[in-house]
Amino acid sequence: MRIRQEQYNDGKGETGMSRMVEIFDSTLRDGAQGEGIAFSVEDKLHIAQLLDGLGAAYIEAGNPGSNPKDLEFFERAKRLTFKNAKLCAFGSTRRCGADAASDKNVRSLLDACTPVVCIFGKASELHVQRVLRTTPRENLAMIAETVAFFKEAGREVVFDAEHFFDGCLVNEHYAFAALDAAAQAGADTLCLCDTNGAAYPTGVFARTQQAVKRFGDRVAIHCHNDTGLAVANSLFAVDAGARQVQGTFIGFGERCGNANLSTLIADLQLKRGIGCIPAENMPMLTSAARALAEIANLSLPPAMPYVGASAFAHKGGMHIDGVSKLTCSFEHIDPEQVGNERRFLMSEVSGRTTLLAAVNRVDQALTKDSPQTKSIMQKIKELEHYGYQFEAAQSSVELLIRRQLGPYKPYFALAHYKIITEHPVHENIDCATAIIKLSVDGITEITAAQGDGPVHALDCALKKALVKFYPELAQVRLTDYKVRVMEPRDATAAKVRVLIESTDGVSSWSTVGVSTDIIEASWIALVDSIEYKLIAKQAVIA
């Protein structure tokens, strides 16, 4: 039977790119406006180099006239060398009634010395009259004069037509007049902005098509995600002829965020054959997304398309069996194309086929009918009956398999630990102390550490005791800690399941512990986390 390629995509994409689309990344500006995001100057420099290495064409880095942090960034960025990207400073048109050459904010954009400037101006007559409180004619003059000023200074100019799509609903003629003013002044790119994130794909397609017919190959799209349509709207705009896509790399930004470029790049390049970044950089997509999330101090949503930890995770037995026989049955691409990996989740709805994938990472000679495999499955069932859940703690599964298969030497032996908690008299001081006694290869180590709570103190003391034996543990930290009460009806005597996620700044892993004592459950998960890191380190060396 012939399989229709458009319906069953094997993930190989086009052999050649049908066209190219420029990626304009606004993580450092629009992304920094997301709730809970606070980049340092060092963070911004690191992210800029990460995005350049990935292959973004433009990096919009902020407004040098808005705050001292952005001003320092642009000063330090002058010393950076970019391989792929052009650095872009962002700011508004001149003020009402002012002269562009003497406007303080306009001058700050010039002084940033970036090869590209992005100027935003109102494309909605309603905003002109009610927000700017000026006349439609003056607003058009503000746009034209500011764009002309930067063109005369030798800059590439991107004009962001703010509120373009909702502006079209108020007065379509005026929204396009704003684009005309920028185009006639020499703007290189005209960006249609769905600033409210309220546009619908069919409307975006129609308006973008109008703009392309009118202005040719210099139309861009900038979508917010207030209705969950930012990626879809951006794709429709590209179909209509937009040659530049603006967004943030993993989607965070003002309110509900921006178009997620990690999704858009993969959609365009792998599904549509439209080039966005160098083909050889596509396997960097997942690691770049996770690195950026780490810098932003965020947990990358597991279900994020292409780059999330669950993007290629399979739990149902039928799905696992199908993927094992024919990967495209339940996977739309090969996860390696975007640097991700396939995972078979351990749970009550999976079977020995799932377990075998984990077992074979430790011992490739075993089959699903081997006595050892059956024994491990039985142990997992016993632990799940006790309260463990392994689908979100694959690292604990690997440790369990290693312990069951034969000689397994722990990296340390605990003698005892003691937790001391106290109610702080003053605010902002540590309120728990952990004392640990353990041994490594017969050498005893006793240490203590304080923390914000008993588990934090225990984690700090454990790493403090072990780091002299295993220096690589200095980079390990907890990124998430979850507690689930298993049997609430038993009140304080109930079992608790503790799931922790750890990272060394490069990779992340999850472990689990269960006990009627929350500290003991946390200890079990912490120990697994440490041992998994040390096993992974040993595997790399081997």
Coordinates of C-alpha atoms in Angstrom, one line a residue, residues 150-394:
F150 CA 17.8 56.2 10.7
K151 CA 18.1 55.5 7.0
E152 CA 20.1 58.7 6.6
A153 CA 22.4 57.4 9.4
G154 CA 23.0 54.2 7.4
R155 CA 20.9 51.9 9.5
E156 CA 18.7 49.0 8.4
V157 CA 15.2 49.8 9.6
V158 CA 12.4 47.4 10.7
F159 CA 9.1 49.2 11.2
D160 CA 6.8 47.5 13.7
A161 CA 3.2 48.6 12.8
E162 CA 1.8 48.3 16.3
H163 CA -1.8 47.2 16.5
F164 CA -2.0 46.7 12.8
F165 CA -4.6 44.0 12.7
D166 CA -7.0 45.5 15.2
G167 CA -6.2 48.9 13.6
C168 CA -7.6 47.5 10.3
L169 CA -10.9 46.7 12.0
V170 CA -11.1 50.4 13.1
N171 CA -9.8 52.0 9.9
E172 CA -8.2 49.8 7.3
H173 CA -7.1 52.8 5.2
Y174 CA -5.2 54.3 8.0
A175 CA -3.5 51.1 9.1
F176 CA -2.1 50.8 5.6
A177 CA -1.3 54.5 5.5
A178 CA 1.1 53.9 8.5
L179 CA 2.9 51.2 6.4
D180 CA 3.0 53.6 3.5
A181 CA 4.6 56.3 5.6
A182 CA 7.4 53.9 6.7
A183 CA 7.8 52.4 3.3
Q184 CA 8.2 55.8 1.6
A185 CA 10.7 56.9 4.2
G186 CA 12.8 53.8 3.3
A187 CA 12.0 51.2 5.9
D188 CA 13.6 47.9 4.9
T189 CA 11.0 45.7 6.6
L190 CA 7.4 46.4 7.4
C191 CA 6.2 44.2 10.3
L192 CA 2.5 43.6 10.8
C193 CA 1.9 43.3 14.5
D194 CA -0.9 41.4 16.2
T195 CA -0.2 43.4 19.4
N196 CA -3.3 42.3 21.2
G197 CA -2.9 38.7 20.1
A198 CA -6.6 38.6 19.0
A199 CA -6.3 38.1 15.3
Y200 CA -7.5 34.9 13.5
P201 CA -5.5 33.0 11.0
T202 CA -7.8 33.6 8.0
G203 CA -7.7 37.4 8.8
V204 CA -4.0 37.4 9.2
F205 CA -3.6 35.6 5.8
A206 CA -5.8 38.1 4.0
R207 CA -4.2 41.2 5.5
T208 CA -0.7 39.9 5.0
Q209 CA -1.5 39.1 1.4
Q210 CA -2.7 42.6 0.9
A211 CA 0.5 44.0 2.3
V212 CA 2.7 41.7 0.2
K213 CA 0.8 42.8 -3.0
R214 CA 1.3 46.4 -2.0
F215 CA 4.8 46.4 -0.6
G216 CA 6.5 43.3 -2.1
D217 CA 9.1 41.3 -0.4
R218 CA 9.6 43.3 2.8
V219 CA 6.6 42.2 5.0
A220 CA 7.1 40.6 8.4
I221 CA 4.8 39.2 11.0
H222 CA 4.8 39.7 14.8
C223 CA 2.1 37.7 16.8
H224 CA 1.2 37.5 20.4
N225 CA -0.5 34.4 21.9
D226 CA -3.5 35.7 23.8
T227 CA -5.8 33.3 22.0
G228 CA -3.3 30.5 21.6
L229 CA -2.9 31.3 17.9
A230 CA 0.4 33.0 17.6
V231 CA 2.2 30.1 15.9
A232 CA -0.8 29.4 13.6
N233 CA -1.1 33.1 12.7
S234 CA 2.6 33.3 11.9
L235 CA 2.4 30.3 9.6
F236 CA -0.6 31.8 7.8
A237 CA 1.3 35.0 7.3
V238 CA 4.3 33.1 5.8
D239 CA 1.9 31.3 3.5
A240 CA 0.6 34.7 2.4
G241 CA 4.2 35.9 1.6
A242 CA 5.8 37.3 4.8
R243 CA 9.5 36.9 4.6
Q244 CA 10.3 37.5 8.2
V245 CA 8.9 36.0 11.4
Q246 CA 9.2 37.7 14.8
G247 CA 8.8 35.9 18.1
T248 CA 10.6 34.7 21.2
F249 CA 12.5 31.5 21.1
I250 CA 10.5 29.4 23.6
G251 CA 7.4 31.6 23.5
F252 CA 7.4 33.6 26.8
G253 CA 6.6 37.3 26.7
E254 CA 4.0 39.9 27.7
R255 CA 0.7 38.4 28.9
C256 CA 0.3 35.0 27.2
G257 CA 3.6 35.3 25.4
N258 CA 4.7 35.5 21.8
A259 CA 4.9 33.2 18.8
N260 CA 7.2 30.3 19.8
L261 CA 10.1 30.3 17.4
S262 CA 11.3 26.9 18.5
T263 CA 8.0 25.5 17.2
L264 CA 7.9 27.8 14.1
I265 CA 11.4 27.1 13.0
A266 CA 10.7 23.3 13.1
D267 CA 7.3 23.7 11.5
L268 CA 8.6 25.8 8.6
Q269 CA 11.8 24.0 8.0
L270 CA 10.8 20.4 8.5
K271 CA 7.2 20.5 7.4
R272 CA 7.1 23.2 4.7
G273 CA 10.7 23.1 3.3
I274 CA 11.1 26.8 4.2
G275 CA 14.5 27.6 5.4
C276 CA 14.9 29.5 8.7
I277 CA 18.3 28.5 10.2
P278 CA 21.2 26.5 8.7
A279 CA 20.1 22.9 8.3
E280 CA 23.0 21.5 10.3
N281 CA 21.8 23.5 13.3
M282 CA 18.4 21.9 13.5
P283 CA 19.6 19.2 16.0
M284 CA 20.6 22.1 18.3
L285 CA 17.0 23.2 18.7
T286 CA 16.2 21.2 21.9
S287 CA 19.4 21.9 23.7
A288 CA 19.1 25.6 22.8
A289 CA 15.6 25.7 24.2
R290 CA 16.6 24.0 27.4
A291 CA 19.6 26.2 27.8
L292 CA 17.5 29.3 27.4
A293 CA 14.9 28.1 29.9
E294 CA 17.8 27.4 32.3
I295 CA 19.1 31.0 31.9
A296 CA 15.6 32.4 32.4
N297 CA 15.1 30.2 35.5
L298 CA 12.0 28.5 34.0
S299 CA 11.0 24.9 33.6
L300 CA 10.6 24.2 29.9
P301 CA 6.9 22.9 29.5
P302 CA 7.2 19.1 29.0
A303 CA 4.5 19.2 26.3
M304 CA 6.1 22.0 24.2
P305 CA 6.2 20.8 20.6
Y306 CA 9.5 19.4 19.3
V307 CA 11.7 20.4 22.3
G308 CA 9.7 19.4 25.3
A309 CA 10.6 16.4 27.4
S310 CA 7.2 14.8 26.6
A311 CA 7.3 15.7 22.8
F312 CA 8.4 12.1 22.0
A313 CA 7.3 10.3 25.1
H314 CA 5.0 7.2 24.8
K315 CA 3.0 5.7 27.6
G316 CA 0.2 3.6 26.1
G317 CA 1.1 0.0 25.3
M318 CA -0.4 0.2 21.8
H319 CA 1.5 3.4 21.1
I320 CA 4.8 1.9 22.3
D321 CA 4.3 -1.2 20.3
G322 CA 3.5 0.8 17.2
V323 CA 6.5 3.1 17.6
S324 CA 8.7 0.1 18.2
K325 CA 7.6 -1.4 14.9
L326 CA 7.2 1.7 12.8
T327 CA 8.3 5.0 14.3
C328 CA 6.2 7.2 12.0
S329 CA 3.0 5.4 13.4
F330 CA 3.0 7.7 16.4
E331 CA 5.9 10.1 15.7
H332 CA 5.6 12.8 13.1
I333 CA 9.4 13.3 12.8
D334 CA 12.5 11.6 14.1
P335 CA 13.2 13.3 17.4
E336 CA 16.9 13.4 16.6
Q337 CA 16.2 15.9 13.9
V338 CA 15.6 18.5 16.6
G339 CA 18.0 17.1 19.1
N340 CA 15.3 15.5 21.2
E341 CA 14.9 11.8 22.2
R342 CA 12.3 9.1 22.2
R343 CA 11.1 7.9 25.7
F344 CA 9.0 5.0 26.7
L345 CA 7.3 5.8 30.0
M346 CA 7.0 3.3 32.7
S347 CA 3.5 2.9 34.1
E348 CA 0.7 0.5 34.8
V349 CA -0.5 0.8 31.1
S350 CA 2.9 -0.1 29.6
G351 CA 4.5 -3.6 29.6
R352 CA 7.7 -5.5 29.2
T353 CA 8.4 -3.9 25.8
T354 CA 8.6 -0.5 27.5
L355 CA 10.8 -1.9 30.3
L356 CA 13.1 -3.6 27.8
A357 CA 14.1 -0.3 26.3
A358 CA 15.3 0.8 29.7
V359 CA 16.9 -2.5 30.5
N360 CA 18.8 -2.6 27.2
R361 CA 20.5 0.7 28.1
V362 CA 22.1 -1.2 30.9
D363 CA 22.4 -4.7 29.4
Q364 CA 21.8 -5.1 25.7
A365 CA 21.8 -8.9 25.9
L366 CA 18.5 -9.2 27.8
T367 CA 15.2 -9.7 26.1
K368 CA 11.7 -9.1 27.3
D369 CA 11.4 -12.8 28.1
S370 CA 14.6 -12.9 30.2
P371 CA 14.1 -13.9 33.8
Q372 CA 15.9 -10.7 34.8
T373 CA 13.5 -8.5 32.9
K374 CA 10.5 -10.3 34.4
S375 CA 12.1 -9.9 37.9
I376 CA 12.5 -6.1 37.3
M377 CA 9.0 -5.8 36.1
Q378 CA 7.7 -7.6 39.2
K379 CA 9.8 -5.2 41.4
I380 CA 8.4 -2.2 39.6
K381 CA 4.8 -3.5 40.1
E382 CA 5.5 -4.0 43.8
L383 CA 6.9 -0.5 44.2
E384 CA 4.0 1.1 42.3
H385 CA 1.6 -0.8 44.6
Y386 CA 3.5 0.8 47.5
G387 CA 3.0 4.3 46.0
Y388 CA 5.9 4.9 43.5
Q389 CA 5.2 6.3 40.1
F390 CA 8.0 6.0 37.6
E391 CA 6.7 7.7 34.4
A392 CA 8.0 11.0 35.5
A393 CA 11.1 9.6 37.2
Q394 CA 13.0 7.6 34.5

